[in-house]
Short mmCIF file of C-alpha atoms in Angstrom, two decimals:
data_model
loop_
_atom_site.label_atom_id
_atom_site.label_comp_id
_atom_site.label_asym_id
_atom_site.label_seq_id
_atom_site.Cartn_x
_atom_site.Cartn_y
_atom_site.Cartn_z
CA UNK A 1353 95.88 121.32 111.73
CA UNK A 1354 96.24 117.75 112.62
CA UNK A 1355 92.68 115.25 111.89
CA UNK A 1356 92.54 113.28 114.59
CA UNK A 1357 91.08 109.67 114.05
CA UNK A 1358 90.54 110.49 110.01
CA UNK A 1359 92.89 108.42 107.56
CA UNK A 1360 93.24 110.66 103.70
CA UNK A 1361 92.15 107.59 101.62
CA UNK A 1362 88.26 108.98 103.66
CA UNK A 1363 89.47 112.22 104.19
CA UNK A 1364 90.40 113.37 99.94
CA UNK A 1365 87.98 111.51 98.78
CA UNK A 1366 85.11 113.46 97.24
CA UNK A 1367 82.00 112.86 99.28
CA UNK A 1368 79.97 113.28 95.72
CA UNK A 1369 81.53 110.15 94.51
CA UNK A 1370 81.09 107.46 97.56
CA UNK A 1371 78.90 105.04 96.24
CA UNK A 1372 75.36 103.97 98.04
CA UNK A 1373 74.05 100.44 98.49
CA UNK A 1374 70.55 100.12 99.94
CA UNK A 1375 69.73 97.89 102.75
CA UNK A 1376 68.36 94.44 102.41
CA UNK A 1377 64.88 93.75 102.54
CA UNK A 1378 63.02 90.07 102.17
CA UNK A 1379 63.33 86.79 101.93
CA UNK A 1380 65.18 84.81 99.65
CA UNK A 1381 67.72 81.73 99.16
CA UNK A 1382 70.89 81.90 97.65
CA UNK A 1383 74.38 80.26 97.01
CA UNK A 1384 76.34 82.43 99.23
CA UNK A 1385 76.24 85.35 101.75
CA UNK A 1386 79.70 87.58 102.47
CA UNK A 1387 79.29 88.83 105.66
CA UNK A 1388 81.78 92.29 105.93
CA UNK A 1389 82.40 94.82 103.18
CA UNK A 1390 85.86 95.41 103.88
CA UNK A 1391 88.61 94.40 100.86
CA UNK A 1392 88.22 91.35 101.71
CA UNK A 1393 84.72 90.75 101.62
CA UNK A 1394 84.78 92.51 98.65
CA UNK A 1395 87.36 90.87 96.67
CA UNK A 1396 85.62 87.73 98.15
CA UNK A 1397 82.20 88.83 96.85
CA UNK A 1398 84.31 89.78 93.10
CA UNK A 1399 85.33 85.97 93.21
CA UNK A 1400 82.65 83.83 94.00
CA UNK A 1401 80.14 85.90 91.31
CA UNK A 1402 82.82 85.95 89.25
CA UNK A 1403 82.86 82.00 89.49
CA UNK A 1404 79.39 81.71 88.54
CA UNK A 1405 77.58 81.71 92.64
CA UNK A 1406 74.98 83.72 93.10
CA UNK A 1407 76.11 86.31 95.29
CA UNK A 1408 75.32 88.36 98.17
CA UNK A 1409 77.13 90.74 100.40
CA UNK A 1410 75.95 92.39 103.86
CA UNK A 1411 77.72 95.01 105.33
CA UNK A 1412 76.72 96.60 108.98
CA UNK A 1413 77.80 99.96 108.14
CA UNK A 1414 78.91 101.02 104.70
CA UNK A 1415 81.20 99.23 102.12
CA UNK A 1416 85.36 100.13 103.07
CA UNK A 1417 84.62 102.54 105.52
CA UNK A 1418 85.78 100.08 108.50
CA UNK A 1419 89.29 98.38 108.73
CA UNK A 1420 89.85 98.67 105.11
CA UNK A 1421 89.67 102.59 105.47
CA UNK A 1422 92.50 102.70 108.23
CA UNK A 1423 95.19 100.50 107.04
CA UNK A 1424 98.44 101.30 105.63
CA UNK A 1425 97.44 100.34 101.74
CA UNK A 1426 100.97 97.95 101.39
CA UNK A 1427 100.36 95.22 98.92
CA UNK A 1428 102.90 93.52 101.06
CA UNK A 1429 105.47 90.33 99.74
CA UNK A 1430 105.41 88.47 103.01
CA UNK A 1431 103.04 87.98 105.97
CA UNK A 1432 104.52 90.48 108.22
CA UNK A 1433 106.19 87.74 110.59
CA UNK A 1434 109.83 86.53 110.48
CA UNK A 1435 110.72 83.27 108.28
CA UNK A 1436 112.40 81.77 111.57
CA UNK A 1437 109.79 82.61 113.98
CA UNK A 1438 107.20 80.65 112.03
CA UNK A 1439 109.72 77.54 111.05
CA UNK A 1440 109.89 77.13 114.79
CA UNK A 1441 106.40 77.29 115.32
CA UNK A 1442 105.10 75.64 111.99
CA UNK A 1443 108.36 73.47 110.56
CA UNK A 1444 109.81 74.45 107.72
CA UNK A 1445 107.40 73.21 104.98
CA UNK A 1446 104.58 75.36 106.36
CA UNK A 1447 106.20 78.31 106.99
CA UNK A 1448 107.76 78.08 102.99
CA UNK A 1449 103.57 77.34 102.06
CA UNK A 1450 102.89 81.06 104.28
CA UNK A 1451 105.48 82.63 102.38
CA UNK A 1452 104.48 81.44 98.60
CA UNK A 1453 100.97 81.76 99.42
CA UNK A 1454 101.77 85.33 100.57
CA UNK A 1455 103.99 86.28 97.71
CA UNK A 1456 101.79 84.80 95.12
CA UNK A 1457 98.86 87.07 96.65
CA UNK A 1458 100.61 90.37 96.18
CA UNK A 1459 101.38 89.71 92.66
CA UNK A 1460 97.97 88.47 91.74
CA UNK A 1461 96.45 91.29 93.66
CA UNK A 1462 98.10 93.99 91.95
CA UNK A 1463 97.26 91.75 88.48
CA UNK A 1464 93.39 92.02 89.26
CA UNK A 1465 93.44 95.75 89.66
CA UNK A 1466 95.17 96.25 86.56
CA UNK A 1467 93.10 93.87 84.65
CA UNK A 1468 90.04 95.37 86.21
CA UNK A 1469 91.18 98.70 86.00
CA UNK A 1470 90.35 100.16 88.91
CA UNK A 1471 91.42 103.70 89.70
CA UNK A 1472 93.60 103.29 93.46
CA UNK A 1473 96.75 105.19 92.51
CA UNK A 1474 98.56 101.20 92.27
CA UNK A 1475 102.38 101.86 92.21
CA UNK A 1476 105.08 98.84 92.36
CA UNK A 1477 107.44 99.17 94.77
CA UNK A 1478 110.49 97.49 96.61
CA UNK A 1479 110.28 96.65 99.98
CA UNK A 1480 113.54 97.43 102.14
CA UNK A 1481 113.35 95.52 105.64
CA UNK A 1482 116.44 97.43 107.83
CA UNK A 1483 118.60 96.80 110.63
CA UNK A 1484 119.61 99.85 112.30
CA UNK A 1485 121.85 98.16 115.08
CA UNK A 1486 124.56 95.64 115.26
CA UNK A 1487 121.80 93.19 117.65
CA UNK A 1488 119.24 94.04 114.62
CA UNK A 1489 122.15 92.70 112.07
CA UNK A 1490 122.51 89.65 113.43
CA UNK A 1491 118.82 89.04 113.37
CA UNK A 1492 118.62 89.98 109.95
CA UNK A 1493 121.21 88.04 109.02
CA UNK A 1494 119.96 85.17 110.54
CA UNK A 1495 116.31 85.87 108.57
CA UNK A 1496 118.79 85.76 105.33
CA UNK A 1497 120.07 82.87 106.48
CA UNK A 1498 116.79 80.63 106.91
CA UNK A 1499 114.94 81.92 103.92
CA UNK A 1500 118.24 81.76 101.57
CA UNK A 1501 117.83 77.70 103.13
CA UNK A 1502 114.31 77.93 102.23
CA UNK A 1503 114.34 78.53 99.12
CA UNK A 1504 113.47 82.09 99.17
CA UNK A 1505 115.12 84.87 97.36
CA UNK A 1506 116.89 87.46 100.10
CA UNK A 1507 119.22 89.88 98.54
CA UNK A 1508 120.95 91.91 100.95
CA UNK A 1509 121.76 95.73 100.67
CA UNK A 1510 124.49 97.55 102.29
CA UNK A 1511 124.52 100.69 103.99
CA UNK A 1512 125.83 102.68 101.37
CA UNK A 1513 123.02 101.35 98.94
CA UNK A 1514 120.14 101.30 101.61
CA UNK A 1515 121.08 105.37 101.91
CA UNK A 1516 120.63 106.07 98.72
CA UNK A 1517 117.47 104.17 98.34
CA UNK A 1518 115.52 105.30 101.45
CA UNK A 1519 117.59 108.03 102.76
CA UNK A 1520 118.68 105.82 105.69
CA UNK A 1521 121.68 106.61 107.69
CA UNK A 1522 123.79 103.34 108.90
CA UNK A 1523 121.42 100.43 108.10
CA UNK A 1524 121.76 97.67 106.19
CA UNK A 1525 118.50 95.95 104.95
CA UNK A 1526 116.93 92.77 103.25
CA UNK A 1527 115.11 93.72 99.10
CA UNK A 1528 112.11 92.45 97.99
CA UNK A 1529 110.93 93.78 94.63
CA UNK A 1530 107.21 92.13 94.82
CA UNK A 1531 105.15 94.70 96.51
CA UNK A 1532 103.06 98.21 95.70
CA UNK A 1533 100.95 100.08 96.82
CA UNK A 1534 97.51 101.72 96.71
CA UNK A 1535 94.62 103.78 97.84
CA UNK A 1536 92.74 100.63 99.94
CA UNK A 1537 89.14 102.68 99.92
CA UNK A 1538 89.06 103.22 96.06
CA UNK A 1539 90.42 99.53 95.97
CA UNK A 1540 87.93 98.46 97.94
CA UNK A 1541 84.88 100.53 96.64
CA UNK A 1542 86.39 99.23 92.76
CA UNK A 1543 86.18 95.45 94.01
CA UNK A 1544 82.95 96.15 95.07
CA UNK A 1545 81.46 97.67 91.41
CA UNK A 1546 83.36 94.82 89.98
CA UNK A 1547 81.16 92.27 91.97
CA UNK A 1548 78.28 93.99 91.31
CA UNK A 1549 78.90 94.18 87.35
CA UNK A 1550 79.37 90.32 88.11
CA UNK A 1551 75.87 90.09 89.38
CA UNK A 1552 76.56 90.07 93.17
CA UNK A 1553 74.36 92.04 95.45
CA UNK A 1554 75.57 94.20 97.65
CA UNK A 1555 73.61 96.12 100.94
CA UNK A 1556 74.99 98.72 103.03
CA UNK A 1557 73.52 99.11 106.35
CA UNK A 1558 72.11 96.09 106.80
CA UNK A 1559 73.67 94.11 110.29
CA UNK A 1560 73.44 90.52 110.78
CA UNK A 1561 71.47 89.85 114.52
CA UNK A 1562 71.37 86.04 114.42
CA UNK A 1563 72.48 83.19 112.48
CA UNK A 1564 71.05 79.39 112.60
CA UNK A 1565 71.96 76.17 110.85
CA UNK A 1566 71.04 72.71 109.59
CA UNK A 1567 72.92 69.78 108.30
CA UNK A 1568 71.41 70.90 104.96
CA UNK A 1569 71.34 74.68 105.06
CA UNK A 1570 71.61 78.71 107.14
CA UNK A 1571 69.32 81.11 107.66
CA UNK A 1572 70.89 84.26 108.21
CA UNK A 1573 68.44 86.34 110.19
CA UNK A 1574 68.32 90.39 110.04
CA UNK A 1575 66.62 92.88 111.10
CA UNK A 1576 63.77 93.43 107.86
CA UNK A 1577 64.39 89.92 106.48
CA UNK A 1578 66.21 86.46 106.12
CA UNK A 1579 68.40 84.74 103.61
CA UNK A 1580 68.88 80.88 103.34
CA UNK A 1581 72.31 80.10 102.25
CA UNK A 1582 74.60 76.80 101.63
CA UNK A 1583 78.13 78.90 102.52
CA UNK A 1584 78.09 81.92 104.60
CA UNK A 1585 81.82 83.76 104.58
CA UNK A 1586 82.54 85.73 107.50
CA UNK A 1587 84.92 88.54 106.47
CA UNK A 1588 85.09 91.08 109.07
CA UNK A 1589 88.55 90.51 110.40
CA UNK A 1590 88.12 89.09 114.19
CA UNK A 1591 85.38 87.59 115.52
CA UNK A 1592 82.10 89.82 116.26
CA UNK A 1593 79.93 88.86 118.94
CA UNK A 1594 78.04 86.73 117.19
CA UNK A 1595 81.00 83.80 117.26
CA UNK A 1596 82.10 85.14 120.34
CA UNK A 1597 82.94 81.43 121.58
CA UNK A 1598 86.23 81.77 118.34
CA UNK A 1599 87.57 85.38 120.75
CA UNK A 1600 90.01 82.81 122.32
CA UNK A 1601 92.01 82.07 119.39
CA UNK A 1602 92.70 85.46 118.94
CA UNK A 1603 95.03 88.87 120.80
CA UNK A 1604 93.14 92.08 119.95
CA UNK A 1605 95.51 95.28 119.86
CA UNK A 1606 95.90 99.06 117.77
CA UNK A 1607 98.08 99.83 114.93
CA UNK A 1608 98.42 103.45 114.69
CA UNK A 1609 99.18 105.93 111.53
CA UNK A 1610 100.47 109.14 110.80
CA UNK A 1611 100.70 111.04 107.21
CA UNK A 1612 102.39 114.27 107.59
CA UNK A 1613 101.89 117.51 105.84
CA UNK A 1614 103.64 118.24 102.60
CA UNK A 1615 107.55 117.68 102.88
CA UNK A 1616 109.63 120.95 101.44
CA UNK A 1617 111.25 119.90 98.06
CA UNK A 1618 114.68 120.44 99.51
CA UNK A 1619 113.49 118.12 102.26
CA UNK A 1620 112.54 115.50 99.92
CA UNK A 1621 116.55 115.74 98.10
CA UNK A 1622 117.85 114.91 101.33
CA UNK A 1623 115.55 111.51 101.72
CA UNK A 1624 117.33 109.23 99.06
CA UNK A 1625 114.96 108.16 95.93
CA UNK A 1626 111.96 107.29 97.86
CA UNK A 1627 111.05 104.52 95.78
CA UNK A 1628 110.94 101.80 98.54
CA UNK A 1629 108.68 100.81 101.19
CA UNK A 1630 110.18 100.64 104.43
CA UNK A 1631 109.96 98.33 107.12
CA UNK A 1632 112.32 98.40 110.43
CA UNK A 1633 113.03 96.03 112.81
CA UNK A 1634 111.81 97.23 115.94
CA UNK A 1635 109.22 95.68 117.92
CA UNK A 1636 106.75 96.55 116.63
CA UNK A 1637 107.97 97.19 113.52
CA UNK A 1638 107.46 100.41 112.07
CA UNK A 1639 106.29 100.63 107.82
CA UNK A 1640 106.89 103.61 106.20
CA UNK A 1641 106.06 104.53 102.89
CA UNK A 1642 105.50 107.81 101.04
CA UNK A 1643 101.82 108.53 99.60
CA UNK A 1644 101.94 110.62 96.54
CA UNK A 1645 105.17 112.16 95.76
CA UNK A 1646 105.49 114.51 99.32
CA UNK A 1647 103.72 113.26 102.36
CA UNK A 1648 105.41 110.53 104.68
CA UNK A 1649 103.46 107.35 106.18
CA UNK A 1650 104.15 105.98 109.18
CA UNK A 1651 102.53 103.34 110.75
CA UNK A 1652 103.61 101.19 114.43
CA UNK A 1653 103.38 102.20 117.93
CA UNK A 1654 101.24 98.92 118.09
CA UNK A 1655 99.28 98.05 121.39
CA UNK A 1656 96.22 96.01 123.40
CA UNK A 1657 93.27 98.00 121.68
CA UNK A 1658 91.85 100.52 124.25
CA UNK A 1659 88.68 101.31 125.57
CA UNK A 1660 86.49 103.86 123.33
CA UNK A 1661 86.39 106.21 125.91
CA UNK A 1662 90.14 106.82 125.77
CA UNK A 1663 91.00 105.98 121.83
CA UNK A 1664 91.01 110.03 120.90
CA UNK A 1665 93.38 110.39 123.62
CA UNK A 1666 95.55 107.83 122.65
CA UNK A 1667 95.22 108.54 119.10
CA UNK A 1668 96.96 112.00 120.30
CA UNK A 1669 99.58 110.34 122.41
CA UNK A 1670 100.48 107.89 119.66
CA UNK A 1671 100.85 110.19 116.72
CA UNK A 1672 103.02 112.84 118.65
CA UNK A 1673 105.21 109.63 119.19
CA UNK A 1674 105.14 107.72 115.86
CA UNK A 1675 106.44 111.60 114.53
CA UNK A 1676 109.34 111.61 117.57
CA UNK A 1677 110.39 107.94 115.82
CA UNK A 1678 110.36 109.35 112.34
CA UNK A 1679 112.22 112.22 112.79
CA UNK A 1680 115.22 110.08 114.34
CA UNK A 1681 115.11 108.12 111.28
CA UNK A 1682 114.65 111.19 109.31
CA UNK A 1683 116.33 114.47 111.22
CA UNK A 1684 115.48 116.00 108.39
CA UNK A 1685 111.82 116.43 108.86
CA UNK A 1686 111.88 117.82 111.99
CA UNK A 1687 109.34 120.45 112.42
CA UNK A 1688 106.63 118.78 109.62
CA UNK A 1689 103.19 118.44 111.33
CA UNK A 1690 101.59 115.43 111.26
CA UNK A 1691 97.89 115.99 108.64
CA UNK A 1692 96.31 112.67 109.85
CA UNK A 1693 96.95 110.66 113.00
CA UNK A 1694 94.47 107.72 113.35
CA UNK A 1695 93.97 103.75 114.71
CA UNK A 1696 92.99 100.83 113.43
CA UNK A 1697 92.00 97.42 115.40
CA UNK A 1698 93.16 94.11 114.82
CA UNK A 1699 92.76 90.13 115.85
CA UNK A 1700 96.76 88.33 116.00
CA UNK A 1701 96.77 84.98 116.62
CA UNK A 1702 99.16 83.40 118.00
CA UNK A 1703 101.82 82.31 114.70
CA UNK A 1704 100.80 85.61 113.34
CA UNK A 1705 99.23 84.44 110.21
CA UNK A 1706 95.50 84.76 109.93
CA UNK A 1707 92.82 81.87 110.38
CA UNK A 1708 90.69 81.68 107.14
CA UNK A 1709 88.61 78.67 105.88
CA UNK A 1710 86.27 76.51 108.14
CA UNK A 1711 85.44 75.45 111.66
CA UNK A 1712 83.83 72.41 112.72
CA UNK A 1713 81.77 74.38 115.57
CA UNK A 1714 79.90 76.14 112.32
CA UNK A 1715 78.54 74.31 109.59
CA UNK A 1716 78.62 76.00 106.15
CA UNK A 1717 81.01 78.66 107.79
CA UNK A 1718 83.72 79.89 106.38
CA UNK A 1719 85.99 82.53 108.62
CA UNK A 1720 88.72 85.08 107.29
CA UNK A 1721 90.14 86.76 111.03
CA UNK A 1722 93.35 87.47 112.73
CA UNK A 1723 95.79 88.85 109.84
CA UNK A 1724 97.75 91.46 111.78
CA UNK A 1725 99.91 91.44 108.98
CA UNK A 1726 100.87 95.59 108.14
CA UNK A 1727 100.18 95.30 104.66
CA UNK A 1728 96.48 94.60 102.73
CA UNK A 1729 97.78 91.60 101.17
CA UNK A 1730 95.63 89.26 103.09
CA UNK A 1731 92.43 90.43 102.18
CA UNK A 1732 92.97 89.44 98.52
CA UNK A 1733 94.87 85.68 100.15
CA UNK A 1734 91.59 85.34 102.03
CA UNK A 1735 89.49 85.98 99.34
CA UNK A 1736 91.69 83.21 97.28
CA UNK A 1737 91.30 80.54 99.71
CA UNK A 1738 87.90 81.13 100.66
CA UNK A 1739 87.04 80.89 97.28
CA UNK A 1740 89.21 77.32 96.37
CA UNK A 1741 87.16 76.20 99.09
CA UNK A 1742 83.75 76.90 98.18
CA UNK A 1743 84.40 75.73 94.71
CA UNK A 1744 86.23 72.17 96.03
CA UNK A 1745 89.11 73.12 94.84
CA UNK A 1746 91.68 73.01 97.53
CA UNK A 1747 95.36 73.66 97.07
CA UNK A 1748 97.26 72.23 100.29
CA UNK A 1749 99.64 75.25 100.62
CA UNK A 1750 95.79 76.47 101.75
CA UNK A 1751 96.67 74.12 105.02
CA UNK A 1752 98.90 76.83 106.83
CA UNK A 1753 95.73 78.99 107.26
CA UNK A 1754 93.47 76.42 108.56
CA UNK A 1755 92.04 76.39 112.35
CA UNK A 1756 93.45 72.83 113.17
CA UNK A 1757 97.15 74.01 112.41
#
């Protein structure tokens, strides 16, 4: 029976082990406040007390059970937009800073959970991006094209190889070798005991209501207490209603996600090696990856993000039809039931790559919103930046993300 709205990474995961933060109480000053305990408020909180600032993390509800829970858990190579959309948007020197920033990111993130050690079933993989059309050749060719000019590596793969790999009829497809994935709640939920054992405090439950400012200082105000702060970090993806007045920067739609149930072994023969992440080119593109060794991931059918009262209804609608678009990749798997059909919201802005660092409307603000990337990649590139710019120490590739771009 399908679980409607549930992703697994909540739904397997033993409810003996989810860790418990209390709320916060008090008064007190400190050197920074993370506001979200998503992965990248986490990994954020990680690297500032790892850095040596005293540390403190606020999360409305409780830590990775938001965004983090409901996204695809792709350490992705590349921000999820195409190398020639954002040359003609940002020139070419930004859109190569996006793209090394980005790639940089998924190899350092996969680095810190190996060096940390944190149990989130991590596993390398290649990403395939596929053409499945002579119109989607030429596009991909094109892609080649730019980011071969660019500087960036872009092997190509030909149908005969892509068929083996993924199991992919008649598509050709562009390789990247940089990416993995993971289980993005025990990633999350690891960052988190990480920044703890690094002296950060966390608290669970505990919702910001108001937040004021000096030239000298911020006093974030909640509801059994106050904290003065130099830096506050706002890491909760788009902009809540407390900086309503940054809403305009940003489109607010849906991904939605489907794991089926187990794949028959003789299914799984017929699906090529199933070492690859895949990534279409339909708009909206379409990821699909496999999570363990015989369930199937799908994630697309993006759209405007819908009113509560109708998001299990659309849940419904949009799983029946991200399994319709699977099994025409895949005729094999007709028949498999989906096991988990769910949503997730997101901020885009208008380039596609995410706003994080400052904005001159909030002193000692720093923002993290809009990546509408499909991967989780971003988090740990937020946390990155954010931190280069608390500590002064600003790379310019950091530029790309900034609001005055």
């Amino acid at each position: 029976m399908t679980k409607y709205g549930d992703s697994p990474w909540l739904d397997e995961f033993p409810k003996s082990r989810v860790p418990a933060y209390p709320g916060f109480r008090g008064r007190v000053s400190i050197d920074a406040v993370v506001i979200g305990g998503g992965l990248t408020g986490c990994a954020t909180a990680y690297g500032l007390a790892a850095a040596g600032f005293k540390t403190m993390l606020l999360e409305e509800r409780r830590v990775g059970r938001g965004s983090t829970s409901l996204s695809t858990g792709w350490i992705a190579e590349d921000p999820g937009v195409s190398f020639v959309a954002l040359e003609k948007a940002l020139g070419l020197r930004q859109a190569r800073w996006a793209w090394q920033n980005w790639r940089r990111a998924a190899l350092d993130f996969s680095a810190l959970m190996r060096r940390l050690d944190i149990k989130c079933h991590l596993e390398p993989h290649a990403t395939l991006t596929t053409a499945h059309s002579p119109e989607q050749a030429a596009l991909l060719a094109r892609e080649r094209k730019a980011r071969v000019a660019a500087g960036i590596d872009a092997p190509t793969l030909a149908a005969r190889a892509v068929r083996a790999e993924a199991g992919l009829a008649g598509a050709t497809a562009l390789r990247g070798k940089d990416s993995a994935t993971l289980d993005p709640y025990r990633a999350c939920i690891g960052l988190a005991a990480a920044a703890a054992d690094r002296g950060a405090q966390l608290f669970e439950r505990s919702a910001v209501r108001r937040i004021t400012f000096t030239r000298k200082h911020a006093d974030v105000h909640l509801a059994d207490g106050s904290i003065r702060t130099r830096r506050i970090i706002v890491a909760t993806g788009y902009p809540t209603p407390l900086f309503r007045s940054l809403a305009r920067h940003f489109w607010f739609h849906a991904r939605y996600s489907v794991v089926t149930d187990t794949v028959p072994a003789k299914v799984r023969q017929q699906l090529g090696q199933r070492t690859s992440v895949v990534r279409d080119s339909a708009v909206p593109p379409h990821v699909i990856r496999w999570v363990g060794d015989d369930r199937i991931m799908i994630t697309g059918a993006d759209g405007e993000r819908v009113a509560p009262r109708l998001r299990e209804k659309t849940i419904v609608q949009r799983t029946g039809q991200l399994m319709y678009e699977l099994s025409t990749l895949y005729p094999d798997i007709s028949g498999i039931q989906p096991a988990w059909g769910w949503s997730g919201d997101y901020a885009r802005t208008e380039h596609g790559l995410p706003y994080i660092g400052a904005h001159r409307n909030f002193p000692h603000h720093l923002f993290a919103f809009g990546d509408s990337s499909q991967g989780v990649t971003g988090a740990y590139l937020a946390s990155r930046v954010l931190l280069r710019q608390c500590s002064g120490e600003m790379d310019r590739l950091d530029d790309v993300f900034g609001f005055h771009r």
